[in-house]
Structures are given as C-alpha cells and as structure tokens.
mmCIF file of C-alpha atoms in Angstrom:
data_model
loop_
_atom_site.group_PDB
_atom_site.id
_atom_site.type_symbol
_atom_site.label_atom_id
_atom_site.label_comp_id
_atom_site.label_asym_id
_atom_site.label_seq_id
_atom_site.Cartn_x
_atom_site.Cartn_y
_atom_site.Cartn_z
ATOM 1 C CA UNK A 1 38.942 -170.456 196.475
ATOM 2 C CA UNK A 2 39.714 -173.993 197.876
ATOM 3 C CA UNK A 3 39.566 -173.948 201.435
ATOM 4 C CA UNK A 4 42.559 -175.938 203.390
ATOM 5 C CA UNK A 5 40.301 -177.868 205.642
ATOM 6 C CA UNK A 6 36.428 -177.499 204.648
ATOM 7 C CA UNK A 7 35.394 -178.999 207.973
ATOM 8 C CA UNK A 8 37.230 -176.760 210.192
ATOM 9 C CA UNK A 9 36.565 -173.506 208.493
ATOM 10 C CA UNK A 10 35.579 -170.526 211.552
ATOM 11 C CA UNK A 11 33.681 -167.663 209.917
ATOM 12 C CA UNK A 12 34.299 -164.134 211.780
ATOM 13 C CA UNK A 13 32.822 -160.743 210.813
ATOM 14 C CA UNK A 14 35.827 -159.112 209.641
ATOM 15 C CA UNK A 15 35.452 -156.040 211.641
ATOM 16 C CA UNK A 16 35.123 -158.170 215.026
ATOM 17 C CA UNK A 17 38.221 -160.087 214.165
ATOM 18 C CA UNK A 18 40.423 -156.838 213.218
ATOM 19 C CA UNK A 19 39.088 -155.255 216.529
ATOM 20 C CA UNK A 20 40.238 -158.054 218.484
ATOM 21 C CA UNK A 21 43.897 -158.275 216.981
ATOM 22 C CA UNK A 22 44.433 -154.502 217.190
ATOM 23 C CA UNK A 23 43.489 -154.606 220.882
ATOM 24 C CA UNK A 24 46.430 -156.735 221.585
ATOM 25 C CA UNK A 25 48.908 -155.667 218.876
ATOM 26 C CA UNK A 26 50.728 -153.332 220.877
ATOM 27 C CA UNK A 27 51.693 -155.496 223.838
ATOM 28 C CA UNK A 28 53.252 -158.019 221.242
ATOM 29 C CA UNK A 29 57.142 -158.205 222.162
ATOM 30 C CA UNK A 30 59.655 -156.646 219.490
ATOM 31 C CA UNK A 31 62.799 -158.132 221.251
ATOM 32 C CA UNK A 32 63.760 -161.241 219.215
ATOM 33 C CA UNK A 33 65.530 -162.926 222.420
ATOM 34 C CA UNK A 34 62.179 -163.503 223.311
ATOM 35 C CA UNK A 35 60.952 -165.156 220.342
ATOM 36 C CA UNK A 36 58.029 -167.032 222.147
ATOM 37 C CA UNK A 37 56.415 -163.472 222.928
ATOM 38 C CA UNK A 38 56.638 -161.951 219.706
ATOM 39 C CA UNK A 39 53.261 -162.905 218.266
ATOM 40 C CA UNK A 40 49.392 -163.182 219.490
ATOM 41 C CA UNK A 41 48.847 -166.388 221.375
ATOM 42 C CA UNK A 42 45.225 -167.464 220.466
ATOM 43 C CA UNK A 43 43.618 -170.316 222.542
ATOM 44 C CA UNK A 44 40.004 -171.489 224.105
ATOM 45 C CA UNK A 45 38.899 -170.816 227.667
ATOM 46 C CA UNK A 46 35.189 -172.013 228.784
ATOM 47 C CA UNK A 47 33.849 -171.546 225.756
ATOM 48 C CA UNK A 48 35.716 -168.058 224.980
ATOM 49 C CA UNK A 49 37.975 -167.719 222.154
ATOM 50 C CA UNK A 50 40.907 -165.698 223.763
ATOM 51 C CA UNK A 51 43.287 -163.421 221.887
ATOM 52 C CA UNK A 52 46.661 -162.821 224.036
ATOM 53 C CA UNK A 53 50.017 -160.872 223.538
ATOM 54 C CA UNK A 54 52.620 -159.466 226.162
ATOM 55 C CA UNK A 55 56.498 -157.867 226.265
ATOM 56 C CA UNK A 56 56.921 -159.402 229.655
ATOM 57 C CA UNK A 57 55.842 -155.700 231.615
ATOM 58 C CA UNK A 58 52.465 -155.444 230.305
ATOM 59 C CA UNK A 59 49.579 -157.986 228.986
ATOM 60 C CA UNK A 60 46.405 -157.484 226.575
ATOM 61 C CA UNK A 61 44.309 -160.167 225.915
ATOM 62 C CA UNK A 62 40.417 -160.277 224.581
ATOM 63 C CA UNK A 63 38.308 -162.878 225.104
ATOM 64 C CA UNK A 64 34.488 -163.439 223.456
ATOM 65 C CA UNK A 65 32.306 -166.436 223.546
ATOM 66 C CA UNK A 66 32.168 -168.518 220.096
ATOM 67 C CA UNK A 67 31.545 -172.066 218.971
ATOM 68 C CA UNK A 68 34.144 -173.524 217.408
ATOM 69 C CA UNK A 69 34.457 -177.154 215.938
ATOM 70 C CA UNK A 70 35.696 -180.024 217.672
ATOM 71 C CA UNK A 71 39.729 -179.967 217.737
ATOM 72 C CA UNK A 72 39.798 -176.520 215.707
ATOM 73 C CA UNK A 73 42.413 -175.146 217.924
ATOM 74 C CA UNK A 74 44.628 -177.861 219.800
ATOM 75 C CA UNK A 75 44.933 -177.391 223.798
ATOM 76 C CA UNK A 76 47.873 -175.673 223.960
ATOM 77 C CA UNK A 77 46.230 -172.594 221.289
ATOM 78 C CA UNK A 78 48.579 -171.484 218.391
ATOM 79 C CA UNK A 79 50.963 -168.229 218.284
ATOM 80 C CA UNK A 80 50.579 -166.391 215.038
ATOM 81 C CA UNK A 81 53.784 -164.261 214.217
ATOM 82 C CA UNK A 82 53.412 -160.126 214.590
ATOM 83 C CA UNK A 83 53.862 -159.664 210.534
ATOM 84 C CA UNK A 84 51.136 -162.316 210.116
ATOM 85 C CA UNK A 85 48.974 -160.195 212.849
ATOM 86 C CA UNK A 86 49.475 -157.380 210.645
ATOM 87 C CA UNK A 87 48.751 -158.941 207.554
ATOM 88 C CA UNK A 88 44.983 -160.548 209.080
ATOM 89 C CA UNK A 89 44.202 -156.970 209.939
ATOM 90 C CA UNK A 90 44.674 -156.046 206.351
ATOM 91 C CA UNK A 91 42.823 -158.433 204.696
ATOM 92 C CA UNK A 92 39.764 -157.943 207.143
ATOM 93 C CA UNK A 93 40.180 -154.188 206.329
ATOM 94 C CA UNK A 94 39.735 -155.029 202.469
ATOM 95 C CA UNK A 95 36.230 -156.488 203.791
ATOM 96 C CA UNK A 96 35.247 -154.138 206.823
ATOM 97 C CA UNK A 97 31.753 -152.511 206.577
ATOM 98 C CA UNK A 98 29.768 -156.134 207.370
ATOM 99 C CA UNK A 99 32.143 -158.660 205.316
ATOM 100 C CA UNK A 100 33.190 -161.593 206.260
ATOM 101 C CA UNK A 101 36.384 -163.450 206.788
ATOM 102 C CA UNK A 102 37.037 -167.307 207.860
ATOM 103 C CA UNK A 103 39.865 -168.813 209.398
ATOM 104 C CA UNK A 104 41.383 -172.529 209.116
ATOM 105 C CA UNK A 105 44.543 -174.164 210.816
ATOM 106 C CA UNK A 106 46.140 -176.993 208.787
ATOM 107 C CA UNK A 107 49.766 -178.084 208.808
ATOM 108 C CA UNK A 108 50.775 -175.622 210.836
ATOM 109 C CA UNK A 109 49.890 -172.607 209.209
ATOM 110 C CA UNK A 110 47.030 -170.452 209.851
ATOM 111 C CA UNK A 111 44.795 -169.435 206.536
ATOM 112 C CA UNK A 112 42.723 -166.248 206.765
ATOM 113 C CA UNK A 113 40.336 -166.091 203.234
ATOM 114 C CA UNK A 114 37.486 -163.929 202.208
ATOM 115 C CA UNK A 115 35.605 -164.249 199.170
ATOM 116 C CA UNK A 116 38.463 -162.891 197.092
ATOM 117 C CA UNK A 117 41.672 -163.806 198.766
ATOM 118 C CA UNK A 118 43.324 -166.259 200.716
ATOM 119 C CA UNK A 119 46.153 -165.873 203.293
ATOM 120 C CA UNK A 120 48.797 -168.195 204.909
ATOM 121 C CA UNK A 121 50.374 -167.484 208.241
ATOM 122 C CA UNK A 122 53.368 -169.657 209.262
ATOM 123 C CA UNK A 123 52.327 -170.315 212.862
ATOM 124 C CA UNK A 124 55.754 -169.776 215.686
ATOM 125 C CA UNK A 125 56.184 -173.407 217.042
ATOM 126 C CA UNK A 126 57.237 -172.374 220.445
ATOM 127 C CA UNK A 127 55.366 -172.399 223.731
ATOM 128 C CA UNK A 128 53.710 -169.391 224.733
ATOM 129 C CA UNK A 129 54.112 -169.028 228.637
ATOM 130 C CA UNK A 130 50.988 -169.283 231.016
ATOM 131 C CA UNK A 131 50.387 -165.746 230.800
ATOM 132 C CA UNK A 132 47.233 -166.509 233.282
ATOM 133 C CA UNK A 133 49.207 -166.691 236.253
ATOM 134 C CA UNK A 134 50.247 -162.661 236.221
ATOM 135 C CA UNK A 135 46.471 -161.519 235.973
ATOM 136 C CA UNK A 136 45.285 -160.337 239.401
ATOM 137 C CA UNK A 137 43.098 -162.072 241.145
ATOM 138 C CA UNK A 138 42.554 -160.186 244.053
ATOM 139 C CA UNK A 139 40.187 -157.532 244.861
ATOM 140 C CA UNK A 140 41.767 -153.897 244.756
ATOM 141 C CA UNK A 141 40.564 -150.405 244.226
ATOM 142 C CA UNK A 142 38.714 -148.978 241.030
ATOM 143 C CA UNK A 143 39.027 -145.922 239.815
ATOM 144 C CA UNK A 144 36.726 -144.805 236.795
ATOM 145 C CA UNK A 145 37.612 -142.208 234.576
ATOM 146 C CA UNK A 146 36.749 -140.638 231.734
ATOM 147 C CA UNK A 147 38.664 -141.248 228.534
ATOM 148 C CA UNK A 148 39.197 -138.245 226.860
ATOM 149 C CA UNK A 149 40.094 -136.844 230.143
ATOM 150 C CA UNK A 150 43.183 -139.152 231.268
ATOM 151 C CA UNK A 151 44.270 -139.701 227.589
ATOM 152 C CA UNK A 152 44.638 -136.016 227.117
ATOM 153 C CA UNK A 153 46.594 -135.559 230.721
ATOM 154 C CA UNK A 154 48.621 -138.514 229.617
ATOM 155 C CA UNK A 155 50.064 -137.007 226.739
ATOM 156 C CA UNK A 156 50.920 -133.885 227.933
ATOM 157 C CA UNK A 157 52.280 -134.820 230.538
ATOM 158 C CA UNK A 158 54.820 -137.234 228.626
ATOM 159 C CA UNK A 159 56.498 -134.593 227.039
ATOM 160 C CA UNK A 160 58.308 -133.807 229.929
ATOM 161 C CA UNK A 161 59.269 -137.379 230.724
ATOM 162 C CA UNK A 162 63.185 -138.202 230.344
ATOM 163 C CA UNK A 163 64.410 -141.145 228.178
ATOM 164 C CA UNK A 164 62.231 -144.117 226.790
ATOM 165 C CA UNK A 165 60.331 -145.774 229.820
ATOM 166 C CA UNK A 166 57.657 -142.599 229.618
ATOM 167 C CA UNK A 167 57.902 -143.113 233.460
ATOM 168 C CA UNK A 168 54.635 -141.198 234.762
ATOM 169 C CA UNK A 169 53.034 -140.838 238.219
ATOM 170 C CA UNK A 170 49.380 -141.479 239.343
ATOM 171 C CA UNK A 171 48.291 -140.519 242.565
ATOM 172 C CA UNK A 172 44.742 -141.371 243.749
ATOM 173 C CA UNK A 173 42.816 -139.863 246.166
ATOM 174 C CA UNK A 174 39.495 -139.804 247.133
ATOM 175 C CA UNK A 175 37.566 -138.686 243.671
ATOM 176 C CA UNK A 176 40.745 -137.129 242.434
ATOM 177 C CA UNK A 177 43.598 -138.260 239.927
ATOM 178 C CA UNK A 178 47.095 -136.010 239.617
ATOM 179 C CA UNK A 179 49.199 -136.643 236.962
ATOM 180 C CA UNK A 180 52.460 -136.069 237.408
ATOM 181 C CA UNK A 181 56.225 -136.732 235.166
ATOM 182 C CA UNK A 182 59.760 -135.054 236.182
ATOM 183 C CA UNK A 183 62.538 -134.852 233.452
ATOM 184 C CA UNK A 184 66.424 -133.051 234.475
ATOM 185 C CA UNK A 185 66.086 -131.089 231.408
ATOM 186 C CA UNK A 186 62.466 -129.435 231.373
ATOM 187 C CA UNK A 187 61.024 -129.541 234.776
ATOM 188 C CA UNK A 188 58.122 -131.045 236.215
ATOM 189 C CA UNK A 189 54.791 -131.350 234.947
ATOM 190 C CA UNK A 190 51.480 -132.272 236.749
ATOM 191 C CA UNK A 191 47.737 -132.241 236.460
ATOM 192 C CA UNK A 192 44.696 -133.130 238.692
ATOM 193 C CA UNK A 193 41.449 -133.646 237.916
ATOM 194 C CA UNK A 194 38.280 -135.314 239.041
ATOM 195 C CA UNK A 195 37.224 -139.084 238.879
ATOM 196 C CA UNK A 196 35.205 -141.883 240.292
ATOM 197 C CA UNK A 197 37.086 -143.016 243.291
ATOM 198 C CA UNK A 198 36.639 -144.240 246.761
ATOM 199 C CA UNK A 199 39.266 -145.965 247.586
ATOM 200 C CA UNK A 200 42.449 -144.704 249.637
ATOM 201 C CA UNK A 201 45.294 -142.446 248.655
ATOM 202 C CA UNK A 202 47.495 -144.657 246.452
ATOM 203 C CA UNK A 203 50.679 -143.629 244.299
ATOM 204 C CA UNK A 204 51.722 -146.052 241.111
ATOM 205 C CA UNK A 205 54.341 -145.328 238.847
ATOM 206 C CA UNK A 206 53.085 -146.684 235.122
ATOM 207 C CA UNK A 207 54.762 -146.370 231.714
ATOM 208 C CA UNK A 208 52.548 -143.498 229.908
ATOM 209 C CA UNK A 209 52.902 -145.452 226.853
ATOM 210 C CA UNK A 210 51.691 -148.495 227.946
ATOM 211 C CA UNK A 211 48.611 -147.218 229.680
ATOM 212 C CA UNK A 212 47.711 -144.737 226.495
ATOM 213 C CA UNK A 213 48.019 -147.815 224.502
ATOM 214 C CA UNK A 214 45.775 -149.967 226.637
ATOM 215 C CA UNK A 215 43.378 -147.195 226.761
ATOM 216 C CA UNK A 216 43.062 -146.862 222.913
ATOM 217 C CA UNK A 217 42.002 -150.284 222.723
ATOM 218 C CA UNK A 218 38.959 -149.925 225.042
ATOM 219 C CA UNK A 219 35.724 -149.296 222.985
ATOM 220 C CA UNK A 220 34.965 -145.650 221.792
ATOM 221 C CA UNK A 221 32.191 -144.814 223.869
ATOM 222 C CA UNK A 222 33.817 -146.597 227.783
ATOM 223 C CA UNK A 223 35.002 -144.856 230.594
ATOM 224 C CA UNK A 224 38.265 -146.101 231.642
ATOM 225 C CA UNK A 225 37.909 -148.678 234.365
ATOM 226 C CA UNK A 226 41.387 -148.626 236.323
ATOM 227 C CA UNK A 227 42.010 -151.169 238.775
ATOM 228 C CA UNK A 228 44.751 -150.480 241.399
ATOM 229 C CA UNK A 229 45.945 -153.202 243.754
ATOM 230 C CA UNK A 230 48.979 -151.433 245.428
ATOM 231 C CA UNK A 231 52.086 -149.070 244.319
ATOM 232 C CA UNK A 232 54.186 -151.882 243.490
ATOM 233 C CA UNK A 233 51.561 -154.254 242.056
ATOM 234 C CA UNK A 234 50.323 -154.597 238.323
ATOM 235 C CA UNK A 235 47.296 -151.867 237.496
ATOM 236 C CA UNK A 236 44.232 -153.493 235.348
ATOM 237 C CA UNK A 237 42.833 -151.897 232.961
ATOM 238 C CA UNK A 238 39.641 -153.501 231.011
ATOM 239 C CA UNK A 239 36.173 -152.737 229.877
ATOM 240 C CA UNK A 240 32.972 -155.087 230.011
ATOM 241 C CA UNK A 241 33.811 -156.936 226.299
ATOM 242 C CA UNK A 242 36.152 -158.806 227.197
ATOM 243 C CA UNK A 243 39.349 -156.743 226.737
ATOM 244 C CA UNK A 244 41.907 -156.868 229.789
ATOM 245 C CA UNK A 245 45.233 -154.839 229.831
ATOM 246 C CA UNK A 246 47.574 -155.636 232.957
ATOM 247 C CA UNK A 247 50.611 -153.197 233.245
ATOM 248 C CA UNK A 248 53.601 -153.883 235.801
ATOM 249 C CA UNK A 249 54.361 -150.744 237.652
ATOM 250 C CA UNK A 250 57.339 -148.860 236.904
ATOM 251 C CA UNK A 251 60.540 -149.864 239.303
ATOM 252 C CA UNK A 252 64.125 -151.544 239.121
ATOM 253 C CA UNK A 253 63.441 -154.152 236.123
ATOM 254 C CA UNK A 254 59.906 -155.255 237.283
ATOM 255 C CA UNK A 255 59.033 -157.906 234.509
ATOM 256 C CA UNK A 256 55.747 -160.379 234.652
ATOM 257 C CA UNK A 257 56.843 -163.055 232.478
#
C-alpha cells in the first residue's frame, strides 16, 4: 500500500499501540457539548510520546519514550475522534501477537496501515485544553494495594450504590482500607481490609466506576499505587510505565477541566 507521507511514517508494535489507547479510552468524554474532549489528545513531552483523554472529572494519559521525526506531530499534538480510537484498536488487533502497525499524519487526517490495510482518521480540529495543569504536583500519601483485592471490594460494594455517580467511600488508616457505599433502597455496604499505608486517617469520596476503570488499565501483574492528597483533592492513580489516572473526588459538581 502507498503510504501518505513516506518520510514521516512512525512504526509501533501493534500490541504497544492498542495497550496505550485502551488505557485512556474510558476517560474519553461522551457529552457532545464538549466536543474538544471527546477524543485522545496525542502530543510530545521531553522526548515521550503522550496519549491523553478526560470527561472533565477524571484524566488518563500514558506516556513512553520514542523517536519520532522532525515535525511528525505539530506543537500543539492532534486529537483523534473516539470512533477513530476504536477503529486503531481494531486494526492493531488484526496484527497483535508481534505485528506491526505505522502511523502517518497528512492533511489532517491520521493514517494507521499494516501490511494489509490502511486506515484514515479525520483528526477533531479543536484545541484540546492544557490538561497538565490538573495533575498534582504535590507530595501526598500512598497507599499500595493489591489489585485483585480493591477491584473485587469495588464491585461489590457498587451494587448498593444509588443512581449513576457509583458514589463510594474510602477511608484510610494506618495499613487498612474500608470500603464503604449507602443507597435509600438496600442499605449500606462496607468492607475493610489490609494494605500498604502509613500515612494518616483520610476519607475520599471517588466514583467506583472511575477508579475500577483506571485500575483495569494498570498492567496485569501491578499493585495498585493510590495516591491521596486530601478528601477534597483529586486521588492519583498510576503504575511505573507511564500510565497516570487522576480522579476528582466526589462532591457538589467538582469538575477539573
């Protein structure tokens, strides 16, 4: 197959790229007033090539180091639409198990293409918004827990959570986690177990959804490394491959972006 731009061709192993774009799939924004959101904002960062997507109340990016050419990505990155998302996963799916994929940007549209198949995305021409600014900087208190362990807790303890938001409560205390929801209609549910903390009690309300989601993009084999800066200040959660999810705790219409 012709390629669009022969000098600017990126090669990727197909199973790193799909990795990357699932890890940030679920924090891409479904509400079409925000159109600017509703993709994966891909841009360059000190040599990293960083994958980004939030809903304005929680953030995923990834971010590895790779060379690209000169001018392969302008300065302000691209935004490639949700259904194009999908459709890269796909095709690197058709190739998984060692293949390869390449990707190319000309006139506006970004072209995925293995050996077989070639695929244009239409990229969004809107600004993405400096989605930076809302990752903590600041030192707070980790927790580490085991995955299994919180993912299960998590789960059943949303079935007794009222409405949409999933609304769920974390209280840490020293080497201990309890897991907690309240719903009108079927009562309270709560769980504590053990963890890896030192830090001092701390309560956080989180959207259950939003952390199991976060948590099923961290790498099979990782503990879950939860960073807590405060109960009403965004919890981290991230691994040491580059994948970062932020999640604004749960009160009256708390939004990053």
């Amino acid at each position: 197959l012709k390629s669009p731009e022969t000098e600017k061709i990126v090669p990727f192993g197909a199973d790193a790229l799909a990795l990357f774009l699932n890890q940030v799939k679920a924090s891409i924004c479904s509400d079409e007033t925000k159109m600017n959101l509703c993709g994966v904002y891909i841009h360059t960062k000190d040599g990293n090539l960083c994958f980004a997507s939030t809903n304005g109340h929680r953030l995923s990016r990834v971010q590895r180091k790779k060379e690209l050419p000169e001018g392969f990505i302008s300065e302000n990155g691209i935004t490639v639409p949700k259904k194009g998302v999908l459709e890269i996963i796909k095709l690197a799916d058709t190739v998984k198990g060692g293949g390869k994929l390449s990707l190319a940007i000309k006139d506006n549209s970004l072209h995925a293409q293995t050996d077989t198949t070639r695929l244009a995305v239409r990229l969004m021409d809107m600004d993405f918004p400096d989605y930076e600014r809302v990752i903590p900087t600041e030192a707070g208190q980790v927790a580490v827990i085991e995955k299994q362990a919180l993912t299960q807790a998590l789960k059943r303890i949303s079935v007794v959570n009222d409405g949409k938001d999933c609304r769920t409560k974390l209280i840490f205390s020293e080497n201990l986690i309890n897991v907690s929801a309240t719903s009108a209609v079927l009562g309270d549910g709560n769980e504590e177990f053990a963890i890896q903390y030192a830090g001092g009690l701390v309560e956080v309300n989180l959207n259950a959804r939003y952390a199991l989601d976060a948590i099923a993009a961290l790498d099979k084999d990782d503990d879950v490394t939860l960073t807590i800066l405060g109960e009403n200040k965004p919890v981290t959660i991230g691994n040491k491959n580059g994948f970062l999810a932020v999640i604004m705790p749960m009160r009256a219409e708390t939004q990053m972006i």
